[in-house]
PDB file of C-alpha atoms in Angstrom:
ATOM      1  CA  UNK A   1      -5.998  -8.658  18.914  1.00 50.00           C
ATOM      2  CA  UNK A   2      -7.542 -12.272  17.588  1.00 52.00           C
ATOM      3  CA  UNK A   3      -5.666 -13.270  14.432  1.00 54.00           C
ATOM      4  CA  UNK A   4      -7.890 -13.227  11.424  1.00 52.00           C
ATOM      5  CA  UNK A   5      -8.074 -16.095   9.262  1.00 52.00           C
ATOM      6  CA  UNK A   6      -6.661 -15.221   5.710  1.00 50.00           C
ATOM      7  CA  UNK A   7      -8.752 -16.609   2.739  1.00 47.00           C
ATOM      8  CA  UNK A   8      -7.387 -18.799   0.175  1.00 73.00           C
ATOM      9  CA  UNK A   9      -8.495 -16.083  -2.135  1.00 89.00           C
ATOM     10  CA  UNK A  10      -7.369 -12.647  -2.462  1.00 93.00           C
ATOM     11  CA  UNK A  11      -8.580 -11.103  -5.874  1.00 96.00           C
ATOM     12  CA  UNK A  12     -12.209 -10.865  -7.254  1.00 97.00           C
ATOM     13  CA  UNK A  13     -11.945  -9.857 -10.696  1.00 97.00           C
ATOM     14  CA  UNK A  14     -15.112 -11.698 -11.671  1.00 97.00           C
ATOM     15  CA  UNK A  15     -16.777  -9.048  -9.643  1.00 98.00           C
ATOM     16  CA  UNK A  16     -15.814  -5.909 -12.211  1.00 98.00           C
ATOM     17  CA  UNK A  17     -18.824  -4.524 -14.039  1.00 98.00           C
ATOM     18  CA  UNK A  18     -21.090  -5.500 -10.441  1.00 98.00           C
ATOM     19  CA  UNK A  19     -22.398  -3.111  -7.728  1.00 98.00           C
ATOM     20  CA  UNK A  20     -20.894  -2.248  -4.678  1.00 98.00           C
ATOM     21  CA  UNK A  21     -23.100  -3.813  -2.899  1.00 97.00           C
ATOM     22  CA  UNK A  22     -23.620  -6.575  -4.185  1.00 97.00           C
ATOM     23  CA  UNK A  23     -19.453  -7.017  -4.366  1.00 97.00           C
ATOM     24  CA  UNK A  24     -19.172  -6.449  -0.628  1.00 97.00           C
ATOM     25  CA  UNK A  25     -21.659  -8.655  -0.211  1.00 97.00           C
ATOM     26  CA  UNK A  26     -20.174 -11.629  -2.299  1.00 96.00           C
ATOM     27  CA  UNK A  27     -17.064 -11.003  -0.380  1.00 96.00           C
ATOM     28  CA  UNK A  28     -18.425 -11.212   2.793  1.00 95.00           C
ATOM     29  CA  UNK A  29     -20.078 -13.694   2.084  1.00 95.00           C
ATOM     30  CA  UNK A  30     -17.071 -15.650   1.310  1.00 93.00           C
ATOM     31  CA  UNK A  31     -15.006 -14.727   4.018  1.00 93.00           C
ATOM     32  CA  UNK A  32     -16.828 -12.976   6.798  1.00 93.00           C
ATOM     33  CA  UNK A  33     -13.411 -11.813   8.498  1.00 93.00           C
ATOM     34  CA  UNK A  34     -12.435  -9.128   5.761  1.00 95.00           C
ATOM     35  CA  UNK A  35     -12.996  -5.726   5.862  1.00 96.00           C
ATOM     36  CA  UNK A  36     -14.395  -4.394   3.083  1.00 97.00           C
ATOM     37  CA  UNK A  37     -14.391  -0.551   2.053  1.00 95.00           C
ATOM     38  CA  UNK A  38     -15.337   0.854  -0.965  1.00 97.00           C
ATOM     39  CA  UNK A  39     -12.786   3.611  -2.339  1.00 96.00           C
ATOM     40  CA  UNK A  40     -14.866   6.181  -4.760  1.00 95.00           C
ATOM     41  CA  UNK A  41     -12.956   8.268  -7.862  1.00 93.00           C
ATOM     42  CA  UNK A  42     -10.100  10.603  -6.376  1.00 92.00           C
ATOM     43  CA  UNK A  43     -10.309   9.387  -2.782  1.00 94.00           C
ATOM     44  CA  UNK A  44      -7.133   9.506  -0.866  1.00 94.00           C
ATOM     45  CA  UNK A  45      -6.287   6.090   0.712  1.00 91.00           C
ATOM     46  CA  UNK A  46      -3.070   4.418   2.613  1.00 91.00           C
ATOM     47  CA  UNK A  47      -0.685   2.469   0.831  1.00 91.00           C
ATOM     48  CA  UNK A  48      -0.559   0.127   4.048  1.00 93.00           C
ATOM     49  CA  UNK A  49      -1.032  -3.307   2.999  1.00 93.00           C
ATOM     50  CA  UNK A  50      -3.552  -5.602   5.245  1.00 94.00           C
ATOM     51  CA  UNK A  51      -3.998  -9.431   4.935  1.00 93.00           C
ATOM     52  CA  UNK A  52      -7.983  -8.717   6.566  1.00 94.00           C
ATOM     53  CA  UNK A  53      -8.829  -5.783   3.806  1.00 96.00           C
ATOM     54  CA  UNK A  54     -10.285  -5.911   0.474  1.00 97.00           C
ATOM     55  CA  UNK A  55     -10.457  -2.481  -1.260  1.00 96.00           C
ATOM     56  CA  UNK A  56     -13.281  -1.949  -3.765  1.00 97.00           C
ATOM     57  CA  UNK A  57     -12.702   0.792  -6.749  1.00 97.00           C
ATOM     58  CA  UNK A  58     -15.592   2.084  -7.839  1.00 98.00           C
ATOM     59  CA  UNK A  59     -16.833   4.780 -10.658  1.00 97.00           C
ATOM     60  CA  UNK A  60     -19.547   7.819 -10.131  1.00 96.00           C
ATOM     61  CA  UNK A  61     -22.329   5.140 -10.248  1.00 96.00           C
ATOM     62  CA  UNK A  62     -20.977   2.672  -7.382  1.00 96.00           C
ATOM     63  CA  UNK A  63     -19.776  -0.188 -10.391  1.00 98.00           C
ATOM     64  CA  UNK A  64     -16.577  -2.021  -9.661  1.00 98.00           C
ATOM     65  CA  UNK A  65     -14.054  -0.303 -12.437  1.00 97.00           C
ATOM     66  CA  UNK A  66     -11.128  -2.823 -11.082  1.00 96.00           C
ATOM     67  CA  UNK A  67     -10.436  -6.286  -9.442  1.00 97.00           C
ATOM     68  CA  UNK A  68     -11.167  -6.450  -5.681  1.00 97.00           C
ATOM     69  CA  UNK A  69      -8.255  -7.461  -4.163  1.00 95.00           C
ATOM     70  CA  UNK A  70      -7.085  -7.901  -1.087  1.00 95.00           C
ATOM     71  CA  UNK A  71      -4.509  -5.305   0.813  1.00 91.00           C
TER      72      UNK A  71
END
């Protein structure tokens, strides 16, 4: 497994208020090793942290309701 590089940065909250897309897209754009994954109202998730994740919380209409961050 090749060890992914872990960015300076590990929050986004400038990104609140945007789209999911264009969020992920920011983010990947800044560091192209993350996973991103968008996590929608009610979904289950894993409380697993991960240096090489950044979870995105959206609302009903696909707008970031908190910081990206990774974990």
């Amino acid at each position: 497994m090749a060890q992914v590089q872990v960015s300076a940065k590990t929050t986004w909250p400038e990104l609140v208020g945007k789209s999911y897309e264009e969020a992920a897209a920011s983010i990947r754009k800044e560091n192209p090793e993350l996973q991103v994954s968008k996590v929608a109202p009610g979904q289950p998730m894993t409380r697993d942290f991960r240096h090489d994740r950044v979870r995105i919380m959206v609302d009903e209409n696909d707008v970031i309701i908190q910081a990206p961050s990774v974990g």
